[in-house]
Coordinates of C-alpha atoms and ligand atoms in Angstrom, one line a residue:
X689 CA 1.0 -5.4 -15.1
X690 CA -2.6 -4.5 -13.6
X691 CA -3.2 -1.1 -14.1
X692 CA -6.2 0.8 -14.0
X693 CA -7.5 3.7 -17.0
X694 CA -6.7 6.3 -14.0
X695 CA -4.9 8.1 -16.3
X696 CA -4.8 10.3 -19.9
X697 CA -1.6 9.2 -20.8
X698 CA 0.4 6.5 -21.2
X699 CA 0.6 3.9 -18.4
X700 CA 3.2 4.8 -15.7
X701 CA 6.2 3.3 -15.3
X702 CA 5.9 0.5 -12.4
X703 CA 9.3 -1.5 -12.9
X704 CA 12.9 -0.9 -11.2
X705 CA 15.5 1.7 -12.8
X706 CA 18.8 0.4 -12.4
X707 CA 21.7 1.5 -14.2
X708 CA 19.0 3.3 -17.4
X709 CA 17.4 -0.1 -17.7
X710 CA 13.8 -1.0 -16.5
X711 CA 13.0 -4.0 -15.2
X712 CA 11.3 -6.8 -12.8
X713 CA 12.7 -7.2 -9.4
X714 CA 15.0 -9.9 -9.5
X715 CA 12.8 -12.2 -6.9
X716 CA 9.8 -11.2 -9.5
X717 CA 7.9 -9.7 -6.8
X718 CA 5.3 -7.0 -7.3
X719 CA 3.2 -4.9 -4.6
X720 CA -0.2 -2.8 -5.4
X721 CA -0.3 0.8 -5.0
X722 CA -3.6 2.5 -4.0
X723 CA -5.3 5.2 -4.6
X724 CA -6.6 6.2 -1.0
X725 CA -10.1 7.9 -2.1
X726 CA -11.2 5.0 -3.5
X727 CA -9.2 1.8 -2.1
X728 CA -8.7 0.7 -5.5
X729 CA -5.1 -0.7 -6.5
X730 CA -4.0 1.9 -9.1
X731 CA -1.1 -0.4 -10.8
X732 CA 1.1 -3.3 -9.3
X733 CA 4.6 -2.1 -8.7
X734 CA 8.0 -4.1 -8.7
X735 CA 9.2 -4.8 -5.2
X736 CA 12.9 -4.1 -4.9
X737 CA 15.1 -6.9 -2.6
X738 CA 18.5 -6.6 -1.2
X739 CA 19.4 -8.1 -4.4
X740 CA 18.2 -5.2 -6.3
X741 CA 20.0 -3.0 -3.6
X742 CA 22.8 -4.5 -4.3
X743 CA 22.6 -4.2 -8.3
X744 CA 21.4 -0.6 -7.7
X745 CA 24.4 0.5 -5.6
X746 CA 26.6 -1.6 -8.2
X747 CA 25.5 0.8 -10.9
X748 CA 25.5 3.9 -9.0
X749 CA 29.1 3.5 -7.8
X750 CA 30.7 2.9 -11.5
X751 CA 28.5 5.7 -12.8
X752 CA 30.7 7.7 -10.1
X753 CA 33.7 6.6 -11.5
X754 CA 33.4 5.4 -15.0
X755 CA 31.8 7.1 -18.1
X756 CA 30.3 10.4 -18.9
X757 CA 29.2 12.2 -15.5
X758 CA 32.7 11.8 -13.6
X759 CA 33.8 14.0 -16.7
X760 CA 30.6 16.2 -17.0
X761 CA 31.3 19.6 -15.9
X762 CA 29.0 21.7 -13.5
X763 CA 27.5 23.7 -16.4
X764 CA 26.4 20.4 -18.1
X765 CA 25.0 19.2 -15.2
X766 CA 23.2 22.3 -14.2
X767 CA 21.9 21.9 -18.3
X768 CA 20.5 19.0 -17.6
X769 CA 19.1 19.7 -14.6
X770 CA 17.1 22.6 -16.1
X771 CA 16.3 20.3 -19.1
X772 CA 14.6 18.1 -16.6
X773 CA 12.7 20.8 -14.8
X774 CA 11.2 21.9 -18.4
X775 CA 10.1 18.3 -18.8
X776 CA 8.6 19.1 -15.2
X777 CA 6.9 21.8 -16.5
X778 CA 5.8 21.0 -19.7
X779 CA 4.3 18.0 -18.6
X780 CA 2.8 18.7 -15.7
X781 CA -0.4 17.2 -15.9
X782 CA 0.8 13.9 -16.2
X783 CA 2.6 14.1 -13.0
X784 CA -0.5 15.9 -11.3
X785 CA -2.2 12.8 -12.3
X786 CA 0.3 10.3 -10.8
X787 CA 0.7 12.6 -7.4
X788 CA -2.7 12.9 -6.7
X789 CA -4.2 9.5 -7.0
X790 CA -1.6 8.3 -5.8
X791 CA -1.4 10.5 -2.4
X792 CA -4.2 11.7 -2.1
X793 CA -3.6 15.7 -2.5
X794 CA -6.2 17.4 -4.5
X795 CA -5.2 17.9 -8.2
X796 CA -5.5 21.6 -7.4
X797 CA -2.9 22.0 -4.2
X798 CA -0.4 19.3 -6.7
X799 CA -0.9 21.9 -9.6
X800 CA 0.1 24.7 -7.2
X801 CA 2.4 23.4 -4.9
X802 CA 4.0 20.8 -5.6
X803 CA 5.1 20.9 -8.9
X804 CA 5.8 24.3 -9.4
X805 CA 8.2 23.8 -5.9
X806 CA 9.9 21.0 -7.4
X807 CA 10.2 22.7 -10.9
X808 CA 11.9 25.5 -8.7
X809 CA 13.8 23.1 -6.9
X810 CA 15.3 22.0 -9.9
X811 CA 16.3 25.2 -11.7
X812 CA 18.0 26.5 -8.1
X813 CA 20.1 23.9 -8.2
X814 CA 21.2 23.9 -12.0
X815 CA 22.0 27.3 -10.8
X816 CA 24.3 26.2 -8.4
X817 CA 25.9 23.3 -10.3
X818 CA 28.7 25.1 -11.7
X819 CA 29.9 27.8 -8.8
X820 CA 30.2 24.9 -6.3
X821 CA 34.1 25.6 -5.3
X822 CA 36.7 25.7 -3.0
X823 CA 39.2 27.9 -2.0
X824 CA 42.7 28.9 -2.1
X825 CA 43.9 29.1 1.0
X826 CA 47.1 30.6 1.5
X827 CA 48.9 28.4 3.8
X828 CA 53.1 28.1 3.2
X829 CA 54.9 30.7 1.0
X830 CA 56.2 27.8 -0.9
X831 CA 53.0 25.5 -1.4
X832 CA 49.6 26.5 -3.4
X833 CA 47.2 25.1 -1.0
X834 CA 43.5 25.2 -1.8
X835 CA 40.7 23.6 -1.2
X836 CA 38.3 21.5 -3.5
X837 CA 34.3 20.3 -3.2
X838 CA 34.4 16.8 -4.5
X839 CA 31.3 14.5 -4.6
X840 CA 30.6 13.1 -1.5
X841 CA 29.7 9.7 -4.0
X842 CA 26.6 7.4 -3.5
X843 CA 23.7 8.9 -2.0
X844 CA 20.9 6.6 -0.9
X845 CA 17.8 9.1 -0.7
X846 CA 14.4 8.0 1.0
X847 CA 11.5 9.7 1.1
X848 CA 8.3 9.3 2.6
X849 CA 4.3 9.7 1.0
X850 CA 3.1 13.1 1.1
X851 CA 5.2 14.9 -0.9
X852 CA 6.6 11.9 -2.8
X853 CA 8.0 14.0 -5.5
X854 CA 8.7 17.3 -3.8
X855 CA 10.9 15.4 -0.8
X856 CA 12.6 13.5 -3.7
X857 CA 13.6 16.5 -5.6
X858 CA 15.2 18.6 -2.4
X859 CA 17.4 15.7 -2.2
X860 CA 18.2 14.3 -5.8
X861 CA 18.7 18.2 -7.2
X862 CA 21.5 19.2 -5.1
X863 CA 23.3 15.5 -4.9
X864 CA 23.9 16.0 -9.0
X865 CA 24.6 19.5 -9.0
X866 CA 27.2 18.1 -6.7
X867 CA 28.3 15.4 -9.1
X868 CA 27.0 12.4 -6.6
X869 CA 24.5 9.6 -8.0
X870 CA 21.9 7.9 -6.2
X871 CA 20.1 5.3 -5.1
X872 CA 16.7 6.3 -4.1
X873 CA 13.9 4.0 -2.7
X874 CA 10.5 6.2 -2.8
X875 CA 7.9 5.2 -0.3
X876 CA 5.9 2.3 -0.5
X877 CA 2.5 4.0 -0.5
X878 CA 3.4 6.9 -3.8
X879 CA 6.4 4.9 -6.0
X880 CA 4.4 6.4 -9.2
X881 CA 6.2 10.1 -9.4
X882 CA 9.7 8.7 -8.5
X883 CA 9.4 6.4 -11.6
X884 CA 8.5 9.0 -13.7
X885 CA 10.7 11.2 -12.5
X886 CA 13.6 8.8 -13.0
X887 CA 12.4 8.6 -16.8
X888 CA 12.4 12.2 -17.1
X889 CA 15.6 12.2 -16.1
X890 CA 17.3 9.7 -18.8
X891 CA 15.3 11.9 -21.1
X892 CA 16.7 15.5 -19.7
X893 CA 20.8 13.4 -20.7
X894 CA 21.4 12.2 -17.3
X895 CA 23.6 9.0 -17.8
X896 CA 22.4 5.6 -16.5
X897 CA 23.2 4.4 -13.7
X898 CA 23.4 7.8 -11.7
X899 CA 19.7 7.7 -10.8
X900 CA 18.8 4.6 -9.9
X901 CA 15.2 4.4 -8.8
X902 CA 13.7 1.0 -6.2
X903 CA 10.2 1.0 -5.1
X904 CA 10.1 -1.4 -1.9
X905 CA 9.5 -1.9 1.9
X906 CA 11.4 0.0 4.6
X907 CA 11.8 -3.2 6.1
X908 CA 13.4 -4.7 3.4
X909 CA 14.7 -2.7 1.0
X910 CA 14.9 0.3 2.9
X911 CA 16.5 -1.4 5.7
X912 CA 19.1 -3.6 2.9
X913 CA 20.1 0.4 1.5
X914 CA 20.3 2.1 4.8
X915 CA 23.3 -0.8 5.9
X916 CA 24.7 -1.3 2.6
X917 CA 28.4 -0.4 2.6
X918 CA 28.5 0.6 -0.6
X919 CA 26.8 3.8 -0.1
X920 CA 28.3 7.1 1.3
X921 CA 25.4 9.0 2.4
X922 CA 21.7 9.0 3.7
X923 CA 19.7 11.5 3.0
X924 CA 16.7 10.8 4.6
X925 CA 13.2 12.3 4.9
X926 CA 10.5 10.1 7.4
X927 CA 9.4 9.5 11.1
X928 CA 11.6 9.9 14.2
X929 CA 11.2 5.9 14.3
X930 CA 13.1 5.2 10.9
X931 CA 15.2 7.7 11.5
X932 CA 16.7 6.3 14.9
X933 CA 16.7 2.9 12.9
X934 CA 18.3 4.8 10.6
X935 CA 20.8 6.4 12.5
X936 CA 22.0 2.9 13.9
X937 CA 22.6 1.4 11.0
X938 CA 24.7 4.0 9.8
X939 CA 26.8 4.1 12.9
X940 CA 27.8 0.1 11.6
X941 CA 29.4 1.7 8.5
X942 CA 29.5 5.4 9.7
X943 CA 27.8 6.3 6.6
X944 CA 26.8 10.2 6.4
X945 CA 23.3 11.1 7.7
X946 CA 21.0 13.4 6.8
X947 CA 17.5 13.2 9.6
X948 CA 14.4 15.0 8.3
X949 CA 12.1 14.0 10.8
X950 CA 8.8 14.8 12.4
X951 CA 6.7 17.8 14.0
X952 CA 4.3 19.3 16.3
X953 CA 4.7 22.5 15.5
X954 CA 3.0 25.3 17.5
X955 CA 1.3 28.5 15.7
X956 CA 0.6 30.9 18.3
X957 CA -1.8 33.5 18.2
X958 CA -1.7 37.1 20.5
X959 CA -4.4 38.9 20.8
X960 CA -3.2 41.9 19.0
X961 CA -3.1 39.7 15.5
X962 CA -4.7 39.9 12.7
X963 CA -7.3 37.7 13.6
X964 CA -9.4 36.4 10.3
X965 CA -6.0 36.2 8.8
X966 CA -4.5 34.0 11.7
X967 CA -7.4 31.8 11.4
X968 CA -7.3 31.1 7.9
X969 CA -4.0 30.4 7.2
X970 CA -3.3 28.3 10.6
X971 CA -6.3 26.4 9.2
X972 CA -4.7 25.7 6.2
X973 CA -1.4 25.1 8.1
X974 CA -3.5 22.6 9.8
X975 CA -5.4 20.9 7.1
X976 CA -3.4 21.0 4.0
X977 CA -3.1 17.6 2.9
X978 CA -5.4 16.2 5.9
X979 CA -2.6 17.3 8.3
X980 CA 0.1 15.0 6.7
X981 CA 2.5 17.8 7.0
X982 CA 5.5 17.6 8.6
X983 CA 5.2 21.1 9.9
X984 CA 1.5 21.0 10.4
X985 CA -0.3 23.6 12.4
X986 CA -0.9 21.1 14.8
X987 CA -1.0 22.8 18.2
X988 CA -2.7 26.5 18.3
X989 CA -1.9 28.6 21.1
X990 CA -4.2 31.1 21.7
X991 CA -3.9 34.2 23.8
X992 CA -6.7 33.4 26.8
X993 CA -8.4 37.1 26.3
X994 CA -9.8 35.5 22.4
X995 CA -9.5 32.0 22.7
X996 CA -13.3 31.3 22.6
X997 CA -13.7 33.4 19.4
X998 CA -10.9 31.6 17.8
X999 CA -11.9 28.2 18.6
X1000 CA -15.5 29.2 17.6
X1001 CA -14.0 30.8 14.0
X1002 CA -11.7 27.9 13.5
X1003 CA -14.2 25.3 14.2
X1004 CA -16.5 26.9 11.5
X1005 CA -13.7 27.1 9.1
X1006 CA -13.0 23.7 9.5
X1007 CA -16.6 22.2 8.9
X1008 CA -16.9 25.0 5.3
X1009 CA -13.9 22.3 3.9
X1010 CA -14.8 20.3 1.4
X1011 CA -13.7 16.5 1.4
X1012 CA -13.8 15.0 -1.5
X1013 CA -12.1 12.4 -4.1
X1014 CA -8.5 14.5 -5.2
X1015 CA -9.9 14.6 -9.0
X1016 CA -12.7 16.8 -8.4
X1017 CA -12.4 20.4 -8.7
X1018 CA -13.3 22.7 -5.5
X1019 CA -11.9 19.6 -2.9
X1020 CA -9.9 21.4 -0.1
X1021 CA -9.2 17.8 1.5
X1022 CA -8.9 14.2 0.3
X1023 CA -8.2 11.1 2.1
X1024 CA -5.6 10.5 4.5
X1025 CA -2.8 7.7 2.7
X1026 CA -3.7 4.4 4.1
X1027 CA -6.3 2.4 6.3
X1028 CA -3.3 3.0 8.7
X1029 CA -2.9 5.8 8.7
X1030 CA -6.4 6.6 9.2
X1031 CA -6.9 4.0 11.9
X1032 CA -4.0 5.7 13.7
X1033 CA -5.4 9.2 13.7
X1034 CA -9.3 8.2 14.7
X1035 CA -7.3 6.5 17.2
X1036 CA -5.4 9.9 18.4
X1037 CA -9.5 11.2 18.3
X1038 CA -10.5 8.5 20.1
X1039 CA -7.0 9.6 22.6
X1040 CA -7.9 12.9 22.6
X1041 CA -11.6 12.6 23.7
X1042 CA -10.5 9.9 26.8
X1043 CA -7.8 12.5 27.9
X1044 CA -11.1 15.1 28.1
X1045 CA -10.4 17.4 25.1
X1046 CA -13.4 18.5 23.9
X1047 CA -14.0 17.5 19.2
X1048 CA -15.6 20.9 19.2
X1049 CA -15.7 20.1 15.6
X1050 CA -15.4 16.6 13.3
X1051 CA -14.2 13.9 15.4
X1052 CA -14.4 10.7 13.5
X1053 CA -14.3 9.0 9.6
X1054 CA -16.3 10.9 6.7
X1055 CA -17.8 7.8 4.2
X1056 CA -17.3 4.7 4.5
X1057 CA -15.2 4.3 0.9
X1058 CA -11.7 6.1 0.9
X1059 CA -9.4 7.0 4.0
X1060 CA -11.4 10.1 4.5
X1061 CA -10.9 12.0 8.7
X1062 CA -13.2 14.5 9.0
X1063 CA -11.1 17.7 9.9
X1064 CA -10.9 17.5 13.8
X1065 CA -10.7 20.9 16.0
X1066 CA -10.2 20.0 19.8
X1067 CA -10.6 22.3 22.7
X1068 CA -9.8 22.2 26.3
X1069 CA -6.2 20.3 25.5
X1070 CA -4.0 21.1 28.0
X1071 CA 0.1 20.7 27.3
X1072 CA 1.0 17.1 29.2
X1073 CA -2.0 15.3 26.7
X1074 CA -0.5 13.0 24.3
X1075 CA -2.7 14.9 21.2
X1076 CA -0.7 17.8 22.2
X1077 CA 2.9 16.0 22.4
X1078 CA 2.6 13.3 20.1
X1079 CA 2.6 13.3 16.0
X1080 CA -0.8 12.3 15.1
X1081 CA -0.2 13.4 11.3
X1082 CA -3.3 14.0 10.3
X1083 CA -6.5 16.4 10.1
X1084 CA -6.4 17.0 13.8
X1085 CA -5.5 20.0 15.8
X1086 CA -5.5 21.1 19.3
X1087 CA -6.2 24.6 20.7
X1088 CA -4.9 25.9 24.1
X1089 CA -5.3 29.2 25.7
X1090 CA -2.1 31.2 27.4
X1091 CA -1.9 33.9 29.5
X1092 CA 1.0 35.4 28.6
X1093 CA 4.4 35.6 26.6
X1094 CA 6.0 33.2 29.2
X1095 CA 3.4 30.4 29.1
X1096 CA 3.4 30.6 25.4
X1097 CA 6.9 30.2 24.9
X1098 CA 7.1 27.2 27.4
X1099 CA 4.0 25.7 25.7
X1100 CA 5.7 26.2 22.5
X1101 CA 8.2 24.4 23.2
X1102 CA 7.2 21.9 25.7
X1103 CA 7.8 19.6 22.8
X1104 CA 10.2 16.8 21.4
X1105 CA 9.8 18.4 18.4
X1106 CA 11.5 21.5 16.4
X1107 CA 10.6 21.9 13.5
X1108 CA 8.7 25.0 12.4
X1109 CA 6.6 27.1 15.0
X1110 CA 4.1 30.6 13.9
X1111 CA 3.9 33.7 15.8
X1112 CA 0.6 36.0 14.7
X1113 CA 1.2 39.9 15.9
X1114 CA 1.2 43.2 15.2
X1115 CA 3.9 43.7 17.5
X1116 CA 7.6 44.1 16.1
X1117 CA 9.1 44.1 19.3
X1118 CA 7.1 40.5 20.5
X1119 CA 7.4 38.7 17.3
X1120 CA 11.3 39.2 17.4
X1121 CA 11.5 38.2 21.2
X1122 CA 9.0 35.5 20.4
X1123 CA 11.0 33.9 17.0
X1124 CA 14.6 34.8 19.4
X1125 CA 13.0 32.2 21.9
X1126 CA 11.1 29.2 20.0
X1127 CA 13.5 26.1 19.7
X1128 CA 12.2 26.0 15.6
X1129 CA 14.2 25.3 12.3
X1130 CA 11.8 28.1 10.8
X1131 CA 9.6 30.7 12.6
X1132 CA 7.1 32.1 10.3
X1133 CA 5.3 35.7 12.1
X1134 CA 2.1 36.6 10.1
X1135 CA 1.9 33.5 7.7
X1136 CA 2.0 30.0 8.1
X1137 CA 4.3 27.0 6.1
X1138 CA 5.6 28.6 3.1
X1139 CA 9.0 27.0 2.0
X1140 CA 11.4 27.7 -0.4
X1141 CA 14.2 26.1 -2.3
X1142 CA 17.1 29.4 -1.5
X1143 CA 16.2 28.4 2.1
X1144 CA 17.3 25.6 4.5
X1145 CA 15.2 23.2 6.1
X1146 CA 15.3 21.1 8.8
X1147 CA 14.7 20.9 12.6
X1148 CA 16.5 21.6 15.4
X1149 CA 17.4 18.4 16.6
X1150 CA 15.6 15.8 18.9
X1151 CA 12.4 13.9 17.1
X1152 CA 12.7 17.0 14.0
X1153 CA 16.2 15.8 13.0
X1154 CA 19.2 17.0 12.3
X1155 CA 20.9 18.6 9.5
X1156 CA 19.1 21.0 6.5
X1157 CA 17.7 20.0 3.0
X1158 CA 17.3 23.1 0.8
X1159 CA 19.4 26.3 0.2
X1160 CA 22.8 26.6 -0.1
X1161 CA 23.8 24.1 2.8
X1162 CA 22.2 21.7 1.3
X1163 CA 25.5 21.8 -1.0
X1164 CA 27.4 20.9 2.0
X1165 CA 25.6 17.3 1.8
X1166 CA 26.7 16.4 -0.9
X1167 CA 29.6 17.6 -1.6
X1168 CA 33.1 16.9 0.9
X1169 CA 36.1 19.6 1.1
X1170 CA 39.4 18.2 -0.1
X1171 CA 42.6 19.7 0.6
X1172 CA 45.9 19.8 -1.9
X1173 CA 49.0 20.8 -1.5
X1174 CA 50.8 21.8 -4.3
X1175 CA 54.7 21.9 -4.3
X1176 CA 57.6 22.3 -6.6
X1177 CA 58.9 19.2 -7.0
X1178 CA 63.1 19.4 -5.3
Ligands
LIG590 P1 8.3 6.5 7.5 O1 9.5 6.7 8.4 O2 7.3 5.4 7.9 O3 8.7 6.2 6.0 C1 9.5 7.0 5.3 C2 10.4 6.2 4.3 O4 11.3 5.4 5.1 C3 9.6 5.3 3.4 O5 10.2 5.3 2.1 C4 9.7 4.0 4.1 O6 9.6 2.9 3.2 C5 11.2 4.1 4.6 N1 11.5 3.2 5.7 C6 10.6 2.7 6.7 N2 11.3 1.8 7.5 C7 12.6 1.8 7.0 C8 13.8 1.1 7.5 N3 13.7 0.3 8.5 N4 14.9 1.4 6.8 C9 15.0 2.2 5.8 N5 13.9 2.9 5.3 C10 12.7 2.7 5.9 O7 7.5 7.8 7.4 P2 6.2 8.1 6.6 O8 5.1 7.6 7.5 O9 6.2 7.7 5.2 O10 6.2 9.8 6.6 C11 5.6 10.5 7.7 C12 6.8 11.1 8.5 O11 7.7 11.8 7.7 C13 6.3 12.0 9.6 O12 6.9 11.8 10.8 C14 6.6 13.4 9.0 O13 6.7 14.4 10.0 C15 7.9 13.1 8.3 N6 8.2 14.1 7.3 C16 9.2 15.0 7.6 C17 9.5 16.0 6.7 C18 10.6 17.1 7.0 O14 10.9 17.8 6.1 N7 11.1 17.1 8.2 C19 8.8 16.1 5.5 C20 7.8 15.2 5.2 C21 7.6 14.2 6.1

């Protein structure tokens, strides 16, 4: 395997995990993995088939049924879940490393968000592992009738690039507090964390065969998972695009669904806000990993009386970021994840400036080495433009004034999307009106894009998605109701 000195610590792992064993795909085919900032190949990763799929769902469905986690209780699985979050945490750096270069993020935002969320993730979950019940329903005087949460079984998780591990972990966590195993294909672009993580987990005690972990294409082995009958729930995290393909291939097998899909979520700003405050966190919101966010700041309403200053105070706060390769301290931005990915969003500039939005600020590539968008503010959008409708998923946002509550709201929502939406005031009475009438999974007032694992996630419907990853209904994913009657026998 080709594999660069990227790293301080051992070489990652780069071949398929199926049923506790590593090894080659079974056509022997390998693809490179990049490192965006410097479009080097990083290591050459085995390339799951629908071969593999098949041997990977194999070895998931008899660790359902045979061997030591059908008999593991909840406590021992919540155990091992918080043995693998302390591998999480003790070993952080390594999986800094492996995020970073391979996605892009600045070591710094990995070390402080990502990790830590997934090491939270994890522990929330072992929490939960052993009060997942039923309940005893009284139904007949002369039956005991309750009600028990059984495994929904295989779960086929996929997950997309930008953040590889944090997406995985929302899914895998709850799935084995629930007793389910997996099959889960990480994106093509970051396979490094998922690897690791699958190693981590052998080594936290969870049995082979219930983690099964295969790098590959969407259109091959993503598409051979997503239609394989052997599998009895998707749990996916990508674009509106897979999803509906998605969607239809799981109507051939009515296999469970889970859609965590895109955004264009609004943050709007009234004039009574806190202003500096508003501006620096929606322009994080915006920016944080070049925009590839699924609930990116990506449209800024602005009350009309301060729109000028805002654009102006925006726009300055978006040339003071630094770009920069992810392992140098002090970057606020590295590259976007592919050549494209950055082709499409210079192309969404290039859309922007023919519809007649004004690049007040960046507007075009940074370097010529490395998938690096400069950090794009554009002014003068108006709410039909595609930048404003479309998911350009990257560092580009687009301001718009409103002259009141009403035109706010319809801008707001004048969207496919439904994901996450901000609301900045001082005003108790707006920002409850204003969060009653958003069509948004979460409304945040006064901050912008915090998460947490106690609470769900998900979209609204439409291009966001449907159903919730996080929190306690995310228990309700993985896990089915079962009903027994229990009678004296005659
Ligand atoms: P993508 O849909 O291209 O890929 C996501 C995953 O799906 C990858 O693992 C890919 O290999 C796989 N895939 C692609 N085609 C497939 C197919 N035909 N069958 C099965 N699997 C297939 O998405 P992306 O570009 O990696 O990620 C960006 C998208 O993800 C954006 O739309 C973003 O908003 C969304 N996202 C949403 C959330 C959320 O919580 N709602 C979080 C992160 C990202």
């Amino acid at each position: 395997m080709n594999i660069r000195a990227d790293f301080d610590f051992p070489h990652p792992r780069t071949d398929l995990l199926i049923g506790g064993e590593w090894g080659g795909a079974s056509k022997g085919k390998t693809f490179a993995t990049l490192n965006p900032a410097t479009e080097e190949t990083i290591a050459e990763v085995a390339e799951a088939g629908a071969a593999d799929i098949d041997a990977a769902v194999a070895s998931a469905r008899r660790a359902l049924t045979h061997g030591a986690w059908p008999a593991t209780t909840g406590a021992e699985r919540g155990r091992i879940l918080n043995r693998l979050a302390a591998i999480l945490r003790e070993r952080t750096n390594e999986l800094v490393q492996l995020e970073s270069i391979d996605g892009g993020k600045p070591f710094a935002a990995t070390r402080r968000m990502d990790i830590p969320a997934a090491i939270d993730c994890l522990e929330y979950y072992a929490g939960w592992a052993d009060k997942i019940a039923g309940d005893v329903i009284p139904a007949r005087r002369d039956a005991l009738t309750f009600t028990q949460r059984v495994p929904v079984g295989v779960v086929a998780v996929i997950v997309p690039w930008n953040f590889a591990l944090m997406n995985a972990v929302w899914k895998i966590a709850p799935a084995l507090a629930c007793g389910c195993t997996i099959v889960m294909k990480p994106s093509e672009l970051t396979p490094l964390s998922a690897l690791w993580l699958g190693a981590a987990a052998l080594e936290a005690g969870l049995p082979p065969g219930v983690l099964n972990i295969v790098p590959g294409f969407g259109a091959d082995a993503g598409a051979a998972l997503v239609s394989h009958k052997g599998i009895d729930k998707i749990s996916f995290t990508g674009s509106p695009q897979t999803g509906q393909f998605i969607m239809r291939a799981a109507a051939e097998n009515i296999t469970r669904i889970g859609l965590e899909l895109g955004g264009k979520s609004p943050s709007v700003v009234f004039a009574d806000a806190n202003i500096e405050q508003a501006v620096r966190q929606t322009s994080s919101g915006a920016f944080f990993n070049a925009g590839q966010v699924c609930s990116a700041a990506t449209r800024i309403l602005v009350d009309r009386s301060i729109h000028d200053a805002f654009v102006e105070k925006l726009a300055a706060r978006a040339n003071a970021l630094r770009l920069g390769d992810p392992r140098e301290p002090d970057v606020n931005i590295g590259p976007v994840i592919s050549q494209k990915q950055m082709d499409r969003v210079l192309g969404y500039i290039e859309i922007g400036k023919a519809e007649g939005a004004q690049a007040v600020t960046g507007g075009g590539r940074a370097g010529e080495r490395g998938y690096f968008v400069q950090p794009t503010v554009f002014a003068g959008v108006t709410g039909g433009m595609r930048i404003s409708q479309e998911e350009i998923f990257g560092p580009v946002v687009s301001v718009m004034p409103f002259a009141d509550e009403e035109e706010a709201v319809a801008l707001a929502n004048g969207t496919a999307y439904s994901l996450a939406a901000a609301v900045w005031t001082k005003d108790i009475d707006r920002a409850t009106r204003m969060s009653n009438r958003l069509d948004a999974g979460t409304v945040w007032i006064n901050t912008y894009g915090p998460t947490d694992a106690r609470l769900p996630w998900g979209g609204m419907g439409g291009q966001s998605g449907i159903g919730r990853d996080l929190g306690r209904s995310a228990l309700d994913n993985y896990s089915e109701q079962k009903v027994v009657w229990l009678q004296r026998a005659s």
